[in-house]
């Protein structure tokens, strides 16, 4: 049976690649996309989600969500990484469909409650929508099947500050609620995603197989690749958000550890994810206070990129 899934996203170049996977994978039943600000403003995120589904000739519900962080002030969108339109400034048509009339958090609550124990939430942007869904109905903690979050960093260091990964940094207060809510959760952070580099030859194969959607994936990739070359001296890009789906479908490609997570919400280390492995005892009981979760510590990057290409070219 296919996995019923809600994809919470801020598309975003690497989000677009992951959306293509969610639309294409035969073992994923995409119930809907919920959008958040992050790589782009919220209206652009919603437009992009609608458009990406249409380019794949699919009609998927899209519910618009968070326009800003819960508490902190919003940072400007990273147009130098994802382009002004979130998709590398690739020229885009206007989608013909509109978003749902209910909000992203309401959509999450409704879908989870409609199918108790079945729905997986995959979140690849700042975590305001999941945090608000928890506030609307705390009972979803026991009714969701599992939650997979692309975000954070345990040993790898940060990508927007020396210690913080972008999705967690963008809304650390929301992340603190979501990562410590007590639902079955796996964190797929930079320790895994930085092991993966999707190269230009691999993107060419994807573009050739994905029709109109492929043109947008390739055009936006070209912009994203230029950023990676300048910033990290990598020829290719890290497909961060696709890794969350790779973990779901191919967990054996990742090394995970179980333990307690915390998120720093203020100060110089805001957005840092702190992990205390289950088997270690520390000097202070505070490190065991939060619920147990799984975090990715490493990954077989080559095999994950092969899986992405295979999924998008079959
Ligand atoms: O740090 C990587 C994450 O930040 C990804 O979700 C990417 O889309 C950006 O939002
Ligand atoms: Ca994202």
PDB file of C-alpha atoms and ligand atoms in Angstrom:
ATOM      1  CA  UNK A   1       0.000   0.000   0.000  1.00  0.00           C
ATOM      2  CA  UNK A   2       1.243   3.490  -0.842  1.00  0.00           C
ATOM      3  CA  UNK A   3       2.175   5.797   2.060  1.00  0.00           C
ATOM      4  CA  UNK A   4      -0.404   8.592   2.527  1.00  0.00           C
ATOM      5  CA  UNK A   5       1.664  11.723   2.943  1.00  0.00           C
ATOM      6  CA  UNK A   6       1.379  15.482   3.437  1.00  0.00           C
ATOM      7  CA  UNK A   7       4.364  17.437   2.148  1.00  0.00           C
ATOM      8  CA  UNK A   8       4.994  20.691   4.033  1.00  0.00           C
ATOM      9  CA  UNK A   9       7.241  22.850   1.875  1.00  0.00           C
ATOM     10  CA  UNK A  10       8.704  26.269   0.939  1.00  0.00           C
ATOM     11  CA  UNK A  11       9.479  25.725  -2.744  1.00  0.00           C
ATOM     12  CA  UNK A  12      12.474  26.402  -3.310  1.00  0.00           C
ATOM     13  CA  UNK A  13      14.752  24.625  -5.812  1.00  0.00           C
ATOM     14  CA  UNK A  14      15.483  21.527  -3.751  1.00  0.00           C
ATOM     15  CA  UNK A  15      11.860  21.482  -2.568  1.00  0.00           C
ATOM     16  CA  UNK A  16      10.805  21.333  -6.237  1.00  0.00           C
ATOM     17  CA  UNK A  17      12.977  18.251  -6.789  1.00  0.00           C
ATOM     18  CA  UNK A  18      11.427  16.617  -3.738  1.00  0.00           C
ATOM     19  CA  UNK A  19       7.911  17.533  -4.885  1.00  0.00           C
ATOM     20  CA  UNK A  20       8.672  15.859  -8.216  1.00  0.00           C
ATOM     21  CA  UNK A  21       9.608  12.710  -6.280  1.00  0.00           C
ATOM     22  CA  UNK A  22       6.466  12.846  -4.135  1.00  0.00           C
ATOM     23  CA  UNK A  23       4.399  13.203  -7.314  1.00  0.00           C
ATOM     24  CA  UNK A  24       6.209  10.418  -9.149  1.00  0.00           C
ATOM     25  CA  UNK A  25       6.857   7.708  -6.581  1.00  0.00           C
ATOM     26  CA  UNK A  26       4.369   4.844  -6.889  1.00  0.00           C
ATOM     27  CA  UNK A  27       4.588   4.098  -3.164  1.00  0.00           C
ATOM     28  CA  UNK A  28       3.637   7.646  -2.149  1.00  0.00           C
ATOM     29  CA  UNK A  29       0.024   8.820  -2.003  1.00  0.00           C
ATOM     30  CA  UNK A  30       0.392  12.598  -1.923  1.00  0.00           C
ATOM     31  CA  UNK A  31      -2.652  13.810   0.033  1.00  0.00           C
ATOM     32  CA  UNK A  32      -1.662  17.411  -0.313  1.00  0.00           C
ATOM     33  CA  UNK A  33       1.020  20.034  -0.012  1.00  0.00           C
ATOM     34  CA  UNK A  34       1.045  22.633   2.735  1.00  0.00           C
ATOM     35  CA  UNK A  35       3.105  25.741   2.148  1.00  0.00           C
ATOM     36  CA  UNK A  36       5.225  27.987   4.305  1.00  0.00           C
ATOM     37  CA  UNK A  37       7.414  31.049   3.807  1.00  0.00           C
ATOM     38  CA  UNK A  38      11.141  30.232   3.905  1.00  0.00           C
ATOM     39  CA  UNK A  39      12.997  30.069   0.619  1.00  0.00           C
ATOM     40  CA  UNK A  40      10.340  32.491  -0.697  1.00  0.00           C
ATOM     41  CA  UNK A  41       7.404  34.501   0.650  1.00  0.00           C
ATOM     42  CA  UNK A  42       4.232  32.557   1.364  1.00  0.00           C
ATOM     43  CA  UNK A  43       2.297  33.567  -1.764  1.00  0.00           C
ATOM     44  CA  UNK A  44       5.178  32.542  -4.003  1.00  0.00           C
ATOM     45  CA  UNK A  45       5.534  29.256  -2.112  1.00  0.00           C
ATOM     46  CA  UNK A  46       1.866  28.470  -2.742  1.00  0.00           C
ATOM     47  CA  UNK A  47       2.013  29.487  -6.404  1.00  0.00           C
ATOM     48  CA  UNK A  48       5.069  27.291  -6.923  1.00  0.00           C
ATOM     49  CA  UNK A  49       3.485  24.274  -5.234  1.00  0.00           C
ATOM     50  CA  UNK A  50       0.362  24.603  -7.398  1.00  0.00           C
ATOM     51  CA  UNK A  51       2.420  25.073 -10.533  1.00  0.00           C
ATOM     52  CA  UNK A  52       4.789  22.145  -9.928  1.00  0.00           C
ATOM     53  CA  UNK A  53       1.853  19.759  -9.531  1.00  0.00           C
ATOM     54  CA  UNK A  54       0.217  21.119 -12.682  1.00  0.00           C
ATOM     55  CA  UNK A  55       3.417  20.725 -14.689  1.00  0.00           C
ATOM     56  CA  UNK A  56       3.353  17.063 -13.668  1.00  0.00           C
ATOM     57  CA  UNK A  57      -0.289  16.890 -14.842  1.00  0.00           C
ATOM     58  CA  UNK A  58      -1.538  16.202 -11.336  1.00  0.00           C
ATOM     59  CA  UNK A  59      -4.226  17.898  -9.276  1.00  0.00           C
ATOM     60  CA  UNK A  60      -3.019  17.901  -5.682  1.00  0.00           C
ATOM     61  CA  UNK A  61      -4.624  19.999  -2.917  1.00  0.00           C
ATOM     62  CA  UNK A  62      -2.375  22.848  -1.772  1.00  0.00           C
ATOM     63  CA  UNK A  63      -3.134  24.620   1.515  1.00  0.00           C
ATOM     64  CA  UNK A  64      -1.369  27.867   2.328  1.00  0.00           C
ATOM     65  CA  UNK A  65       0.225  28.284   5.725  1.00  0.00           C
ATOM     66  CA  UNK A  66       2.717  30.314   7.739  1.00  0.00           C
ATOM     67  CA  UNK A  67       3.748  33.712   6.387  1.00  0.00           C
ATOM     68  CA  UNK A  68       6.250  34.425   9.174  1.00  0.00           C
ATOM     69  CA  UNK A  69       7.923  32.821  12.183  1.00  0.00           C
ATOM     70  CA  UNK A  70       5.915  32.328  15.377  1.00  0.00           C
ATOM     71  CA  UNK A  71       7.962  34.752  17.455  1.00  0.00           C
ATOM     72  CA  UNK A  72      11.195  36.016  15.906  1.00  0.00           C
ATOM     73  CA  UNK A  73      11.364  38.533  13.077  1.00  0.00           C
ATOM     74  CA  UNK A  74      11.447  37.084   9.578  1.00  0.00           C
ATOM     75  CA  UNK A  75      14.753  37.221   7.709  1.00  0.00           C
ATOM     76  CA  UNK A  76      14.656  38.181   4.020  1.00  0.00           C
ATOM     77  CA  UNK A  77      14.161  35.216   1.659  1.00  0.00           C
ATOM     78  CA  UNK A  78      17.467  33.851   0.268  1.00  0.00           C
ATOM     79  CA  UNK A  79      16.990  35.034  -3.339  1.00  0.00           C
ATOM     80  CA  UNK A  80      20.735  34.545  -3.992  1.00  0.00           C
ATOM     81  CA  UNK A  81      20.225  30.774  -3.491  1.00  0.00           C
ATOM     82  CA  UNK A  82      16.733  30.079  -4.879  1.00  0.00           C
ATOM     83  CA  UNK A  83      16.124  33.144  -7.087  1.00  0.00           C
ATOM     84  CA  UNK A  84      13.452  35.803  -6.655  1.00  0.00           C
ATOM     85  CA  UNK A  85      10.732  33.367  -7.740  1.00  0.00           C
ATOM     86  CA  UNK A  86      12.123  30.457  -5.692  1.00  0.00           C
ATOM     87  CA  UNK A  87      12.804  28.457  -8.819  1.00  0.00           C
ATOM     88  CA  UNK A  88      16.088  29.983  -9.924  1.00  0.00           C
ATOM     89  CA  UNK A  89      14.410  32.852 -11.817  1.00  0.00           C
ATOM     90  CA  UNK A  90      13.382  30.320 -14.461  1.00  0.00           C
ATOM     91  CA  UNK A  91      10.414  31.846 -16.357  1.00  0.00           C
ATOM     92  CA  UNK A  92       7.204  30.323 -15.037  1.00  0.00           C
ATOM     93  CA  UNK A  93       3.614  30.166 -16.272  1.00  0.00           C
ATOM     94  CA  UNK A  94       0.784  31.117 -13.916  1.00  0.00           C
ATOM     95  CA  UNK A  95      -0.945  28.083 -12.377  1.00  0.00           C
ATOM     96  CA  UNK A  96      -4.580  27.668 -13.292  1.00  0.00           C
ATOM     97  CA  UNK A  97      -5.742  26.266  -9.952  1.00  0.00           C
ATOM     98  CA  UNK A  98      -6.056  27.935  -6.581  1.00  0.00           C
ATOM     99  CA  UNK A  99      -5.129  26.915  -3.069  1.00  0.00           C
ATOM    100  CA  UNK A 100      -7.642  25.296  -0.701  1.00  0.00           C
ATOM    101  CA  UNK A 101      -9.769  27.622   1.369  1.00  0.00           C
ATOM    102  CA  UNK A 102      -8.628  26.060   4.658  1.00  0.00           C
ATOM    103  CA  UNK A 103      -5.218  26.871   6.124  1.00  0.00           C
ATOM    104  CA  UNK A 104      -2.249  24.518   6.103  1.00  0.00           C
ATOM    105  CA  UNK A 105      -2.532  23.660   9.830  1.00  0.00           C
ATOM    106  CA  UNK A 106      -6.273  22.956   9.443  1.00  0.00           C
ATOM    107  CA  UNK A 107      -5.560  20.767   6.429  1.00  0.00           C
ATOM    108  CA  UNK A 108      -2.997  18.785   8.427  1.00  0.00           C
ATOM    109  CA  UNK A 109      -5.376  18.307  11.356  1.00  0.00           C
ATOM    110  CA  UNK A 110      -8.280  17.249   9.102  1.00  0.00           C
ATOM    111  CA  UNK A 111      -6.257  14.767   7.090  1.00  0.00           C
ATOM    112  CA  UNK A 112      -4.576  13.185  10.110  1.00  0.00           C
ATOM    113  CA  UNK A 113      -7.875  12.831  11.949  1.00  0.00           C
ATOM    114  CA  UNK A 114      -9.596  11.405   8.879  1.00  0.00           C
ATOM    115  CA  UNK A 115      -7.108   8.531   8.720  1.00  0.00           C
ATOM    116  CA  UNK A 116      -5.830   7.870  12.253  1.00  0.00           C
ATOM    117  CA  UNK A 117      -2.497   6.041  12.343  1.00  0.00           C
ATOM    118  CA  UNK A 118      -1.984   6.311   8.576  1.00  0.00           C
ATOM    119  CA  UNK A 119      -0.759   9.760   7.596  1.00  0.00           C
ATOM    120  CA  UNK A 120       2.943  10.649   7.408  1.00  0.00           C
ATOM    121  CA  UNK A 121       3.977  14.310   7.631  1.00  0.00           C
ATOM    122  CA  UNK A 122       7.132  15.261   5.751  1.00  0.00           C
ATOM    123  CA  UNK A 123       8.254  18.814   6.535  1.00  0.00           C
ATOM    124  CA  UNK A 124      11.050  20.455   4.564  1.00  0.00           C
ATOM    125  CA  UNK A 125      10.715  24.125   5.467  1.00  0.00           C
ATOM    126  CA  UNK A 126      10.374  26.196   8.654  1.00  0.00           C
ATOM    127  CA  UNK A 127       8.062  24.342  11.022  1.00  0.00           C
ATOM    128  CA  UNK A 128       5.278  26.863  11.773  1.00  0.00           C
ATOM    129  CA  UNK A 129       2.522  24.848  10.091  1.00  0.00           C
ATOM    130  CA  UNK A 130       3.206  21.729  12.133  1.00  0.00           C
ATOM    131  CA  UNK A 131       3.556  23.781  15.323  1.00  0.00           C
ATOM    132  CA  UNK A 132       0.182  25.458  14.712  1.00  0.00           C
ATOM    133  CA  UNK A 133      -1.451  22.131  13.839  1.00  0.00           C
ATOM    134  CA  UNK A 134      -0.244  20.821  17.214  1.00  0.00           C
ATOM    135  CA  UNK A 135      -1.786  23.854  18.887  1.00  0.00           C
ATOM    136  CA  UNK A 136      -5.114  23.371  17.045  1.00  0.00           C
ATOM    137  CA  UNK A 137      -5.324  19.704  17.991  1.00  0.00           C
ATOM    138  CA  UNK A 138      -2.678  18.257  20.331  1.00  0.00           C
ATOM    139  CA  UNK A 139      -4.295  14.844  19.773  1.00  0.00           C
ATOM    140  CA  UNK A 140      -2.668  14.525  16.342  1.00  0.00           C
ATOM    141  CA  UNK A 141       0.497  13.487  18.179  1.00  0.00           C
ATOM    142  CA  UNK A 142      -1.114  10.083  18.731  1.00  0.00           C
ATOM    143  CA  UNK A 143      -2.914   9.880  15.373  1.00  0.00           C
ATOM    144  CA  UNK A 144      -0.110  10.686  12.953  1.00  0.00           C
ATOM    145  CA  UNK A 145       1.828   7.712  11.635  1.00  0.00           C
ATOM    146  CA  UNK A 146       5.181   9.465  11.627  1.00  0.00           C
ATOM    147  CA  UNK A 147       6.847  12.813  11.076  1.00  0.00           C
ATOM    148  CA  UNK A 148       9.974  13.305   8.969  1.00  0.00           C
ATOM    149  CA  UNK A 149      11.695  16.673   9.192  1.00  0.00           C
ATOM    150  CA  UNK A 150      14.446  17.912   6.892  1.00  0.00           C
ATOM    151  CA  UNK A 151      16.289  20.217   9.202  1.00  0.00           C
ATOM    152  CA  UNK A 152      18.958  20.610  11.827  1.00  0.00           C
ATOM    153  CA  UNK A 153      22.496  19.460  12.173  1.00  0.00           C
ATOM    154  CA  UNK A 154      24.075  17.314  14.866  1.00  0.00           C
ATOM    155  CA  UNK A 155      27.801  17.180  14.089  1.00  0.00           C
ATOM    156  CA  UNK A 156      27.946  18.818  10.679  1.00  0.00           C
ATOM    157  CA  UNK A 157      27.703  22.462  11.734  1.00  0.00           C
ATOM    158  CA  UNK A 158      25.217  24.883  10.259  1.00  0.00           C
ATOM    159  CA  UNK A 159      24.543  26.306   6.830  1.00  0.00           C
ATOM    160  CA  UNK A 160      23.149  29.716   7.822  1.00  0.00           C
ATOM    161  CA  UNK A 161      25.124  30.229  11.037  1.00  0.00           C
ATOM    162  CA  UNK A 162      28.121  28.240  12.279  1.00  0.00           C
ATOM    163  CA  UNK A 163      25.694  26.024  14.216  1.00  0.00           C
ATOM    164  CA  UNK A 164      22.202  26.360  12.686  1.00  0.00           C
ATOM    165  CA  UNK A 165      20.540  24.831   9.644  1.00  0.00           C
ATOM    166  CA  UNK A 166      18.152  27.122   7.693  1.00  0.00           C
ATOM    167  CA  UNK A 167      14.778  25.476   8.374  1.00  0.00           C
ATOM    168  CA  UNK A 168      15.338  25.351  12.122  1.00  0.00           C
ATOM    169  CA  UNK A 169      16.965  28.803  12.252  1.00  0.00           C
ATOM    170  CA  UNK A 170      14.026  30.370  10.368  1.00  0.00           C
ATOM    171  CA  UNK A 171      11.624  29.451  13.155  1.00  0.00           C
ATOM    172  CA  UNK A 172      13.399  27.959  16.176  1.00  0.00           C
ATOM    173  CA  UNK A 173      10.364  28.343  18.440  1.00  0.00           C
ATOM    174  CA  UNK A 174       8.199  26.317  16.060  1.00  0.00           C
ATOM    175  CA  UNK A 175      10.990  23.768  15.676  1.00  0.00           C
ATOM    176  CA  UNK A 176      11.302  23.388  19.443  1.00  0.00           C
ATOM    177  CA  UNK A 177       7.599  22.517  19.675  1.00  0.00           C
ATOM    178  CA  UNK A 178       7.599  20.135  16.717  1.00  0.00           C
ATOM    179  CA  UNK A 179      10.809  18.280  17.543  1.00  0.00           C
ATOM    180  CA  UNK A 180       9.799  17.729  21.180  1.00  0.00           C
ATOM    181  CA  UNK A 181       6.076  17.029  20.671  1.00  0.00           C
ATOM    182  CA  UNK A 182       6.352  13.323  21.437  1.00  0.00           C
ATOM    183  CA  UNK A 183       5.233  11.947  18.074  1.00  0.00           C
ATOM    184  CA  UNK A 184       7.276   9.370  16.145  1.00  0.00           C
ATOM    185  CA  UNK A 185       9.839  11.649  14.494  1.00  0.00           C
ATOM    186  CA  UNK A 186      12.964  11.371  12.386  1.00  0.00           C
ATOM    187  CA  UNK A 187      15.256  14.315  11.757  1.00  0.00           C
ATOM    188  CA  UNK A 188      17.068  14.273   8.418  1.00  0.00           C
ATOM    189  CA  UNK A 189      19.611  17.040   8.769  1.00  0.00           C
ATOM    190  CA  UNK A 190      22.828  18.259   7.216  1.00  0.00           C
ATOM    191  CA  UNK A 191      24.754  15.245   8.611  1.00  0.00           C
ATOM    192  CA  UNK A 192      22.909  13.251   5.927  1.00  0.00           C
ATOM    193  CA  UNK A 193      22.079  15.803   3.229  1.00  0.00           C
ATOM    194  CA  UNK A 194      25.652  17.092   2.916  1.00  0.00           C
ATOM    195  CA  UNK A 195      26.740  13.575   1.963  1.00  0.00           C
ATOM    196  CA  UNK A 196      24.662  13.856  -1.236  1.00  0.00           C
ATOM    197  CA  UNK A 197      25.622  15.811  -4.356  1.00  0.00           C
ATOM    198  CA  UNK A 198      23.333  15.751  -7.373  1.00  0.00           C
ATOM    199  CA  UNK A 199      25.596  16.468 -10.359  1.00  0.00           C
ATOM    200  CA  UNK A 200      24.751  18.112 -13.710  1.00  0.00           C
ATOM    201  CA  UNK A 201      24.765  14.845 -15.690  1.00  0.00           C
ATOM    202  CA  UNK A 202      22.244  13.395 -13.240  1.00  0.00           C
ATOM    203  CA  UNK A 203      20.041  16.486 -13.557  1.00  0.00           C
ATOM    204  CA  UNK A 204      20.188  16.166 -17.366  1.00  0.00           C
ATOM    205  CA  UNK A 205      18.727  12.652 -17.077  1.00  0.00           C
ATOM    206  CA  UNK A 206      15.970  13.875 -14.749  1.00  0.00           C
ATOM    207  CA  UNK A 207      15.139  16.825 -17.014  1.00  0.00           C
ATOM    208  CA  UNK A 208      14.866  14.569 -20.055  1.00  0.00           C
ATOM    209  CA  UNK A 209      12.414  12.279 -18.263  1.00  0.00           C
ATOM    210  CA  UNK A 210      10.213  14.848 -16.542  1.00  0.00           C
ATOM    211  CA  UNK A 211       8.622  16.748 -19.434  1.00  0.00           C
ATOM    212  CA  UNK A 212       7.484  20.303 -18.629  1.00  0.00           C
ATOM    213  CA  UNK A 213       8.303  19.801 -14.960  1.00  0.00           C
ATOM    214  CA  UNK A 214      11.794  18.736 -16.051  1.00  0.00           C
ATOM    215  CA  UNK A 215      12.386  22.111 -17.728  1.00  0.00           C
ATOM    216  CA  UNK A 216      11.690  23.890 -14.442  1.00  0.00           C
ATOM    217  CA  UNK A 217      13.765  21.419 -12.425  1.00  0.00           C
ATOM    218  CA  UNK A 218      16.733  21.864 -14.786  1.00  0.00           C
ATOM    219  CA  UNK A 219      16.375  25.659 -15.075  1.00  0.00           C
ATOM    220  CA  UNK A 220      16.170  26.154 -11.324  1.00  0.00           C
ATOM    221  CA  UNK A 221      18.989  23.648 -10.745  1.00  0.00           C
ATOM    222  CA  UNK A 222      21.317  25.740 -12.946  1.00  0.00           C
ATOM    223  CA  UNK A 223      20.837  28.745 -10.634  1.00  0.00           C
ATOM    224  CA  UNK A 224      21.205  26.640  -7.457  1.00  0.00           C
ATOM    225  CA  UNK A 225      24.319  24.959  -8.844  1.00  0.00           C
ATOM    226  CA  UNK A 226      25.974  28.356  -9.373  1.00  0.00           C
ATOM    227  CA  UNK A 227      25.377  29.129  -5.695  1.00  0.00           C
ATOM    228  CA  UNK A 228      26.898  25.811  -4.587  1.00  0.00           C
ATOM    229  CA  UNK A 229      29.926  26.349  -6.804  1.00  0.00           C
ATOM    230  CA  UNK A 230      30.605  29.794  -5.333  1.00  0.00           C
ATOM    231  CA  UNK A 231      29.684  29.094  -1.725  1.00  0.00           C
ATOM    232  CA  UNK A 232      30.884  25.521  -1.196  1.00  0.00           C
ATOM    233  CA  UNK A 233      33.070  24.740  -4.218  1.00  0.00           C
ATOM    234  CA  UNK A 234      30.813  21.812  -5.133  1.00  0.00           C
ATOM    235  CA  UNK A 235      29.856  20.999  -8.732  1.00  0.00           C
ATOM    236  CA  UNK A 236      26.224  20.095  -8.173  1.00  0.00           C
ATOM    237  CA  UNK A 237      23.827  20.651  -5.341  1.00  0.00           C
ATOM    238  CA  UNK A 238      22.740  19.002  -2.124  1.00  0.00           C
ATOM    239  CA  UNK A 239      19.203  17.684  -2.632  1.00  0.00           C
ATOM    240  CA  UNK A 240      18.293  18.385   1.003  1.00  0.00           C
ATOM    241  CA  UNK A 241      14.548  17.993   0.802  1.00  0.00           C
ATOM    242  CA  UNK A 242      14.613  14.874  -1.366  1.00  0.00           C
ATOM    243  CA  UNK A 243      16.615  13.226   1.411  1.00  0.00           C
ATOM    244  CA  UNK A 244      13.573  13.333   3.711  1.00  0.00           C
ATOM    245  CA  UNK A 245      11.661  11.234   1.164  1.00  0.00           C
ATOM    246  CA  UNK A 246      14.688   9.018   0.588  1.00  0.00           C
ATOM    247  CA  UNK A 247      14.755   8.273   4.315  1.00  0.00           C
ATOM    248  CA  UNK A 248      11.077   7.346   4.201  1.00  0.00           C
ATOM    249  CA  UNK A 249      11.398   5.029   1.215  1.00  0.00           C
ATOM    250  CA  UNK A 250      14.965   3.750   1.698  1.00  0.00           C
ATOM    251  CA  UNK A 251      15.890   4.066   5.413  1.00  0.00           C
ATOM    252  CA  UNK A 252      18.679   1.511   5.024  1.00  0.00           C
ATOM    253  CA  UNK A 253      20.688   4.176   3.165  1.00  0.00           C
ATOM    254  CA  UNK A 254      20.966   6.233   6.378  1.00  0.00           C
ATOM    255  CA  UNK A 255      22.683   5.775   9.731  1.00  0.00           C
ATOM    256  CA  UNK A 256      20.407   6.888  12.538  1.00  0.00           C
ATOM    257  CA  UNK A 257      20.731   7.322  16.283  1.00  0.00           C
ATOM    258  CA  UNK A 258      18.018   7.518  18.912  1.00  0.00           C
ATOM    259  CA  UNK A 259      18.021  10.121  21.640  1.00  0.00           C
ATOM    260  CA  UNK A 260      16.703  13.414  22.954  1.00  0.00           C
ATOM    261  CA  UNK A 261      16.580  16.590  20.852  1.00  0.00           C
ATOM    262  CA  UNK A 262      16.488  20.194  21.947  1.00  0.00           C
ATOM    263  CA  UNK A 263      16.456  23.412  19.945  1.00  0.00           C
ATOM    264  CA  UNK A 264      18.194  26.607  21.013  1.00  0.00           C
ATOM    265  CA  UNK A 265      15.628  29.385  20.529  1.00  0.00           C
ATOM    266  CA  UNK A 266      17.575  32.534  21.401  1.00  0.00           C
ATOM    267  CA  UNK A 267      21.041  34.028  21.435  1.00  0.00           C
ATOM    268  CA  UNK A 268      24.012  33.410  19.164  1.00  0.00           C
ATOM    269  CA  UNK A 269      23.226  29.700  18.860  1.00  0.00           C
ATOM    270  CA  UNK A 270      19.542  30.205  17.911  1.00  0.00           C
ATOM    271  CA  UNK A 271      18.372  27.418  15.671  1.00  0.00           C
ATOM    272  CA  UNK A 272      21.023  24.934  16.805  1.00  0.00           C
ATOM    273  CA  UNK A 273      19.754  21.380  17.310  1.00  0.00           C
ATOM    274  CA  UNK A 274      21.232  19.665  20.370  1.00  0.00           C
ATOM    275  CA  UNK A 275      21.195  15.878  20.501  1.00  0.00           C
ATOM    276  CA  UNK A 276      21.746  13.656  23.540  1.00  0.00           C
ATOM    277  CA  UNK A 277      22.098   9.972  22.542  1.00  0.00           C
ATOM    278  CA  UNK A 278      19.819   7.639  24.478  1.00  0.00           C
ATOM    279  CA  UNK A 279      22.632   5.405  25.718  1.00  0.00           C
ATOM    280  CA  UNK A 280      24.689   8.212  27.265  1.00  0.00           C
ATOM    281  CA  UNK A 281      24.183   9.588  30.761  1.00  0.00           C
ATOM    282  CA  UNK A 282      25.024  13.232  31.205  1.00  0.00           C
ATOM    283  CA  UNK A 283      25.779  15.265  34.307  1.00  0.00           C
ATOM    284  CA  UNK A 284      22.386  16.926  34.302  1.00  0.00           C
ATOM    285  CA  UNK A 285      18.994  15.176  33.842  1.00  0.00           C
ATOM    286  CA  UNK A 286      17.803  18.032  31.594  1.00  0.00           C
ATOM    287  CA  UNK A 287      19.311  16.229  28.585  1.00  0.00           C
ATOM    288  CA  UNK A 288      16.842  13.363  28.926  1.00  0.00           C
ATOM    289  CA  UNK A 289      13.708  15.449  29.414  1.00  0.00           C
ATOM    290  CA  UNK A 290      12.508  15.591  25.826  1.00  0.00           C
ATOM    291  CA  UNK A 291      10.866  12.598  24.085  1.00  0.00           C
ATOM    292  CA  UNK A 292      13.008  10.102  22.206  1.00  0.00           C
ATOM    293  CA  UNK A 293      13.384  10.666  18.469  1.00  0.00           C
ATOM    294  CA  UNK A 294      15.580   9.348  15.659  1.00  0.00           C
ATOM    295  CA  UNK A 295      18.180  11.522  13.981  1.00  0.00           C
ATOM    296  CA  UNK A 296      20.238  10.815  10.875  1.00  0.00           C
ATOM    297  CA  UNK A 297      23.951  10.876  11.598  1.00  0.00           C
ATOM    298  CA  UNK A 298      25.263   9.820   8.203  1.00  0.00           C
ATOM    299  CA  UNK A 299      24.101   8.613   4.815  1.00  0.00           C
ATOM    300  CA  UNK A 300      25.220   6.785   1.693  1.00  0.00           C
ATOM    301  CA  UNK A 301      25.102   9.886  -0.493  1.00  0.00           C
ATOM    302  CA  UNK A 302      25.856   8.152  -3.770  1.00  0.00           C
ATOM    303  CA  UNK A 303      23.106   5.576  -3.289  1.00  0.00           C
ATOM    304  CA  UNK A 304      20.606   8.275  -2.299  1.00  0.00           C
ATOM    305  CA  UNK A 305      21.365  10.311  -5.429  1.00  0.00           C
ATOM    306  CA  UNK A 306      21.007   7.129  -7.512  1.00  0.00           C
ATOM    307  CA  UNK A 307      17.592   6.587  -5.884  1.00  0.00           C
ATOM    308  CA  UNK A 308      16.543  10.164  -6.726  1.00  0.00           C
ATOM    309  CA  UNK A 309      17.561   9.759 -10.372  1.00  0.00           C
ATOM    310  CA  UNK A 310      15.929   6.331 -10.598  1.00  0.00           C
ATOM    311  CA  UNK A 311      12.676   7.675  -9.102  1.00  0.00           C
ATOM    312  CA  UNK A 312      12.554  10.611 -11.501  1.00  0.00           C
ATOM    313  CA  UNK A 313      13.500   8.716 -14.658  1.00  0.00           C
ATOM    314  CA  UNK A 314      11.451   5.536 -14.495  1.00  0.00           C
TER     315      UNK A 314
HETATM  316  O1  LIG B   1      19.021  23.738   4.882  1.00  0.00           O
HETATM  317  C1  LIG B   1      18.372  23.178   3.795  1.00  0.00           C
HETATM  318  C2  LIG B   1      16.916  23.562   3.804  1.00  0.00           C
HETATM  319  O2  LIG B   1      16.836  24.976   3.705  1.00  0.00           O
HETATM  320  C3  LIG B   1      16.117  23.011   2.644  1.00  0.00           C
HETATM  321  O3  LIG B   1      14.819  22.716   3.066  1.00  0.00           O
HETATM  322  C4  LIG B   1      16.121  24.125   1.648  1.00  0.00           C
HETATM  323  O4  LIG B   1      14.987  24.100   0.828  1.00  0.00           O
HETATM  324  C5  LIG B   1      16.185  25.362   2.520  1.00  0.00           C
HETATM  325  O5  LIG B   1      14.927  25.800   2.857  1.00  0.00           O
HETATM  326 CA1  LIG B   2      12.875  23.505   1.801  1.00  0.00          CA
END
